[in-house]
mmCIF file of C-alpha atoms and ligand atoms in Angstrom:
data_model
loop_
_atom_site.group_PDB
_atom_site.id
_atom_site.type_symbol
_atom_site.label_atom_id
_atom_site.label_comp_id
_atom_site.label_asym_id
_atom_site.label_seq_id
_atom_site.Cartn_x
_atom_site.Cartn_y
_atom_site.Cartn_z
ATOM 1 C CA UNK L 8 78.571 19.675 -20.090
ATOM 2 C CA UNK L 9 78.683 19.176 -16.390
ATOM 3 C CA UNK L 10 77.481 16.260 -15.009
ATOM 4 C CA UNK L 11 76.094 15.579 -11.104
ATOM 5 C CA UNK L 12 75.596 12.188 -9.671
ATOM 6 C CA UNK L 13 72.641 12.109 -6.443
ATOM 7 C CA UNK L 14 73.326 8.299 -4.564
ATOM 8 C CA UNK L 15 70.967 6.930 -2.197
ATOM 9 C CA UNK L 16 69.173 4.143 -1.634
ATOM 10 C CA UNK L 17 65.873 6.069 -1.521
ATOM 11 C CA UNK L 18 63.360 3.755 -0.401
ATOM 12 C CA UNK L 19 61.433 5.402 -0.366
ATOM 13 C CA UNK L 20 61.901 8.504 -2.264
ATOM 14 C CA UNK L 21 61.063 11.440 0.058
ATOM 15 C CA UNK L 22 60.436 14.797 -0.541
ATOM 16 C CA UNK L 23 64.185 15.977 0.545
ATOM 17 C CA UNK L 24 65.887 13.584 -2.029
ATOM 18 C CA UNK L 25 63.267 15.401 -4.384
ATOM 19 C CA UNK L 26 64.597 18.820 -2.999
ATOM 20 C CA UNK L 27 67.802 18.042 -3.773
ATOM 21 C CA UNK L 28 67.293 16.416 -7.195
ATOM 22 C CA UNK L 29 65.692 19.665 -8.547
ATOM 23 C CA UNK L 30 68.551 21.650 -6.937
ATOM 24 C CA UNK L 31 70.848 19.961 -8.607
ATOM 25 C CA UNK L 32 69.373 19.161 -11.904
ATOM 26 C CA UNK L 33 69.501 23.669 -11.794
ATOM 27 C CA UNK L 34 72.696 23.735 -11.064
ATOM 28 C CA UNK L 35 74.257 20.636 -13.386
ATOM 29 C CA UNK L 36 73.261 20.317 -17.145
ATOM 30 C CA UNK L 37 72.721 16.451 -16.268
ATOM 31 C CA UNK L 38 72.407 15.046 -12.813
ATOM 32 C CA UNK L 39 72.252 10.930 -12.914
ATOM 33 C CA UNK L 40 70.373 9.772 -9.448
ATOM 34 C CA UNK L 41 72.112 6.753 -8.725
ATOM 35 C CA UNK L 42 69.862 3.481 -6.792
ATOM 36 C CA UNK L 43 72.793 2.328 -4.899
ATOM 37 C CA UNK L 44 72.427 -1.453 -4.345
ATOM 38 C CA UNK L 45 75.291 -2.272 -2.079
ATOM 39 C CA UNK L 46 74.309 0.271 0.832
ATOM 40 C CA UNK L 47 74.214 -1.452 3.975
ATOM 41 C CA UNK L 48 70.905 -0.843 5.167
ATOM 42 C CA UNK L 49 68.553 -3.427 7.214
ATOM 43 C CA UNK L 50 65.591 -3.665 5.692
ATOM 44 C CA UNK L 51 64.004 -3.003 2.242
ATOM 45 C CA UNK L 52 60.778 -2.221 1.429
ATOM 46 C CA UNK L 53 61.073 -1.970 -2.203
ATOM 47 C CA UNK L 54 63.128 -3.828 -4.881
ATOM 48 C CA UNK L 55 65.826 -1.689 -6.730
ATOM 49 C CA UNK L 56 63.857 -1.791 -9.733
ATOM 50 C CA UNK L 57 60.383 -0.533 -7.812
ATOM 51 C CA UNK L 58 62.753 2.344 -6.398
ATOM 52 C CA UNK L 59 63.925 3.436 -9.619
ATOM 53 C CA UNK L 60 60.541 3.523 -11.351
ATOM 54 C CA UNK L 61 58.966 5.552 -8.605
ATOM 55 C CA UNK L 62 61.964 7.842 -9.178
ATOM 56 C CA UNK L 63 61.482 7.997 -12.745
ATOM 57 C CA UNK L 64 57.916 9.205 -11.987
ATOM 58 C CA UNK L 65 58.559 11.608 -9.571
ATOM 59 C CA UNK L 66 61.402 13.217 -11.807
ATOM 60 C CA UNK L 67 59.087 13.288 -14.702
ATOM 61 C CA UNK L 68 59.432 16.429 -15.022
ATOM 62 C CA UNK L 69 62.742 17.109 -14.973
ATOM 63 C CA UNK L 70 64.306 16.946 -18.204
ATOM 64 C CA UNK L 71 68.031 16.613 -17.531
ATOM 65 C CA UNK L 72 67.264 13.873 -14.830
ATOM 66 C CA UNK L 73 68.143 10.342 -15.652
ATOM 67 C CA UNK L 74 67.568 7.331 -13.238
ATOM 68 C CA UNK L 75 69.526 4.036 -12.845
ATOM 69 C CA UNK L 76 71.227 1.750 -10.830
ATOM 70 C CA UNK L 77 74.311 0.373 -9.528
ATOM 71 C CA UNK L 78 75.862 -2.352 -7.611
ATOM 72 C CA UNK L 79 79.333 -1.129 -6.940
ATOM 73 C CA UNK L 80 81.357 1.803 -5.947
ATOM 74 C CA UNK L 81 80.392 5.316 -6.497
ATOM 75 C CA UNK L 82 83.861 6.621 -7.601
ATOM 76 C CA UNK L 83 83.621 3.609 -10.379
ATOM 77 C CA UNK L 84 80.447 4.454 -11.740
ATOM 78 C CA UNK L 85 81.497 8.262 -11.529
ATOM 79 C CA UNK L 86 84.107 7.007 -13.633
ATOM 80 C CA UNK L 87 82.085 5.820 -15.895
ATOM 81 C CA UNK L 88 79.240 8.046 -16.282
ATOM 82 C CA UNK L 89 81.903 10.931 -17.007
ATOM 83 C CA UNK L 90 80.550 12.687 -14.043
ATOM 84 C CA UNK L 91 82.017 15.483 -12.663
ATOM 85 C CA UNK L 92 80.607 15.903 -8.992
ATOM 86 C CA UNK L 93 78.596 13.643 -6.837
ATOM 87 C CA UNK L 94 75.696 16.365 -5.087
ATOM 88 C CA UNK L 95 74.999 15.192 -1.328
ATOM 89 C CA UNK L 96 72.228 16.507 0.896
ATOM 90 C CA UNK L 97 73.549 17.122 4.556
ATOM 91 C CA UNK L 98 70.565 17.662 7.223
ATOM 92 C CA UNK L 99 72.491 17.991 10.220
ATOM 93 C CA UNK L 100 75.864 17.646 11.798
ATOM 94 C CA UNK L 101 75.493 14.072 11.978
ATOM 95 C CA UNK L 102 75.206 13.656 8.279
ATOM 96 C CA UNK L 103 78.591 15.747 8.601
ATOM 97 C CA UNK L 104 80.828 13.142 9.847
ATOM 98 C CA UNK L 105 80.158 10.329 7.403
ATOM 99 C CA UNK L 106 79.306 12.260 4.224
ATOM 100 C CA UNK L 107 82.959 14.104 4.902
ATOM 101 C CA UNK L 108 84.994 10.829 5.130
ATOM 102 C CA UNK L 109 82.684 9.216 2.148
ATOM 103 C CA UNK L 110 83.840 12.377 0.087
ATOM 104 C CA UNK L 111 87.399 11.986 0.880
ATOM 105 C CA UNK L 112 87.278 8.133 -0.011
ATOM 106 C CA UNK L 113 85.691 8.925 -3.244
ATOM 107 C CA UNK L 114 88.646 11.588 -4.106
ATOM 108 C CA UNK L 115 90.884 8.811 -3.319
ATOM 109 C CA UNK L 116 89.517 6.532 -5.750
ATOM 110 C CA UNK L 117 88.677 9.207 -8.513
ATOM 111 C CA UNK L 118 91.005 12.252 -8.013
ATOM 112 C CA UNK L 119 88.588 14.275 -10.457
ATOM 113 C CA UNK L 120 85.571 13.734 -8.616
ATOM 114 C CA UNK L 121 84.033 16.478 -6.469
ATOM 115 C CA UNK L 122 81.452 16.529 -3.758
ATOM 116 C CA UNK L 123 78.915 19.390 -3.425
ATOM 117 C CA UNK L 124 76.795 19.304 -0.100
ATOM 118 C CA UNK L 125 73.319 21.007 -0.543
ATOM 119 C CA UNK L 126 71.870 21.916 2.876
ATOM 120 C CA UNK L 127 68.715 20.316 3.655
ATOM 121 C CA UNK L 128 65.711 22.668 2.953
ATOM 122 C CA UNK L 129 63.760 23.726 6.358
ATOM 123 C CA UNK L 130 61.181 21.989 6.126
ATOM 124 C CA UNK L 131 62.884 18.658 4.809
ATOM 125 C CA UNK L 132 65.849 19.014 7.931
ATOM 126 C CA UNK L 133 64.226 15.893 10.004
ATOM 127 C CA UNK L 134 63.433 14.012 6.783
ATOM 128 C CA UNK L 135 64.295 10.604 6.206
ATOM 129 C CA UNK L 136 63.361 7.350 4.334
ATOM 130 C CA UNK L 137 63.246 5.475 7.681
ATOM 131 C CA UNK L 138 61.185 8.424 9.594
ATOM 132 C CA UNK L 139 58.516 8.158 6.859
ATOM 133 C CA UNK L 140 58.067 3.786 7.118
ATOM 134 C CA UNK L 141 58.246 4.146 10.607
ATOM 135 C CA UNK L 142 55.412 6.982 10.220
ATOM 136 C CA UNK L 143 53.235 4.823 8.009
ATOM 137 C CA UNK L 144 53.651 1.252 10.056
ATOM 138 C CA UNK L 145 51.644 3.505 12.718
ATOM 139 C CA UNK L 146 49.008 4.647 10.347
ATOM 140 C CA UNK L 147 50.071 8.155 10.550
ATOM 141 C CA UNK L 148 49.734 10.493 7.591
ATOM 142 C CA UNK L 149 52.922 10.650 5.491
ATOM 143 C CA UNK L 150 51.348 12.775 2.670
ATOM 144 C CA UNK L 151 53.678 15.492 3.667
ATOM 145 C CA UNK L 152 56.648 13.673 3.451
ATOM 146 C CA UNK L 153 56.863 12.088 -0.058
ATOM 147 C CA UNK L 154 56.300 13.145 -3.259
ATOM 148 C CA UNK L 155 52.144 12.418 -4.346
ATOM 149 C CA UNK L 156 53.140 10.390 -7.164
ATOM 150 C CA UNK L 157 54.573 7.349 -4.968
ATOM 151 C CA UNK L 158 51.920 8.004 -2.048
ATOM 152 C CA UNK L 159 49.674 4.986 -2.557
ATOM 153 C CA UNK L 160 52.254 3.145 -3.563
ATOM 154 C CA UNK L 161 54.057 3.275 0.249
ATOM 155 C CA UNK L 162 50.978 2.883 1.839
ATOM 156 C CA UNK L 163 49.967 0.279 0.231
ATOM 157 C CA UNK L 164 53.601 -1.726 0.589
ATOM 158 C CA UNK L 165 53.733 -0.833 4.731
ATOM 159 C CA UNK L 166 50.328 -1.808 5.089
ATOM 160 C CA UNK L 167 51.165 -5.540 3.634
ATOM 161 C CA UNK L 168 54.752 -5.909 5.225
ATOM 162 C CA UNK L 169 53.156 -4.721 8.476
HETATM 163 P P1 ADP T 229 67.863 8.116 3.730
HETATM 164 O O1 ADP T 229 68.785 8.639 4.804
HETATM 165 O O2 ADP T 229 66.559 8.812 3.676
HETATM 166 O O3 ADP T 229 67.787 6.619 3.649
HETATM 167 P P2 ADP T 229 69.501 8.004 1.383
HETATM 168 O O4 ADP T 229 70.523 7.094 1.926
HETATM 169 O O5 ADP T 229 68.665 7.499 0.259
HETATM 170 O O6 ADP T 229 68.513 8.582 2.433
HETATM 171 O O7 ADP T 229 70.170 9.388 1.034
HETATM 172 C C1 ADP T 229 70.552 9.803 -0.229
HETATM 173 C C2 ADP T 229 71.026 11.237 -0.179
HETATM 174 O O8 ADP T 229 69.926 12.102 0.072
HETATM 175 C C3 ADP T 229 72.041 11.563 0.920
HETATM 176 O O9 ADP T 229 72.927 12.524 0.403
HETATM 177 C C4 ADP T 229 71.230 12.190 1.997
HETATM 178 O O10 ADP T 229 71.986 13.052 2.788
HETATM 179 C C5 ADP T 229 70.212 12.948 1.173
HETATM 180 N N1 ADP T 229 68.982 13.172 1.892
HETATM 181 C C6 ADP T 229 68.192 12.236 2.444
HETATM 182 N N2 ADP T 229 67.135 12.811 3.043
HETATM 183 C C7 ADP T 229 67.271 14.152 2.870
HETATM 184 C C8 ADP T 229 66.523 15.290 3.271
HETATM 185 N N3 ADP T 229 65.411 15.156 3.988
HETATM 186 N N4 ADP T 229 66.950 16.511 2.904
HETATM 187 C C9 ADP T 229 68.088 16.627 2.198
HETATM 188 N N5 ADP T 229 68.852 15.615 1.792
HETATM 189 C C10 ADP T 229 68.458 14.388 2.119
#
């Protein structure tokens, strides 16, 4: 049984994680999306409880898709989990740079851990967490961008943080 882990902090979830969660969960027998807690990033909007629920939602159907959490390092929980790959979605060349030397660290830590990059589908290429808050603290229309089960949700949350 071969076994994918997808990291990210995903909040929100977007329609590009979701791209690359069904890609995987074809191409793995299990794929474990991973709520990393410890990624520096500025700002959340939602808890990583809230993040993993709207996950589990939107993953609903998806069968061999499993949602959790973790607070430490990737290649640990890899470990762990008895995974055998960690899937990565690259959108351009500037993903490149750090998703290359975040790979590299990982095979450090767990020499039996692999990294498959999926390229970002077309229409997911400019796609990101931050594009879609920054979208929605203007009142644009972010329907488009993530996944119908969570769209309230994010529109509600901007409109009372902003
Ligand atoms: P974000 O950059 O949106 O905050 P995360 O840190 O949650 O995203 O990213 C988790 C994983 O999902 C990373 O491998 C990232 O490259 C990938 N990813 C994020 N957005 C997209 C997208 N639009 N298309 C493909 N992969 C993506």
């Amino acid at each position: 049984m071969r076994t994918a882990i997808c990291p990210g902090s995903f909040d929100p979830v977007t329609n590009g994680h979701m791209d690359i969660i069904r890609r995987s969960a074809a191409l793995f027998d299990r794929v474990l999306v991973a709520v990393m807690e410890n990624y520096h990033k500025p700002t959340r909007l939602f808890s990583a409880e809230e993040r993993m629920e709207m996950l589990r939602r939107c993953a609903a159907g998806l069968p061999n898709v499993e949602v959790l959490s973790s607070g430490g390092l990737l290649a640990d929980l890899a470990y762990e989990k008895g995974a055998d790959a960690v899937v990565k979605g690259l959108r351009a060349v500037s993903d490149f740079e750090i998703e290359f030397q975040q790979a590299l660290i990982n095979r450090q830590l767990n020499p039996k851990l692999e990294t498959v990059f999926l390229t970002a589908g077309s229409e997911s290429m400019f796609l990101s967490s931050s594009v879609v808050k920054q979208v929605a603290q203007f009142g644009g229309d972010i329907r488009r961008f993530v996944p119908e089960e969570i769209l309230d949700e994010v529109v509600a949350r901007i409109a009372e943080t902003t």
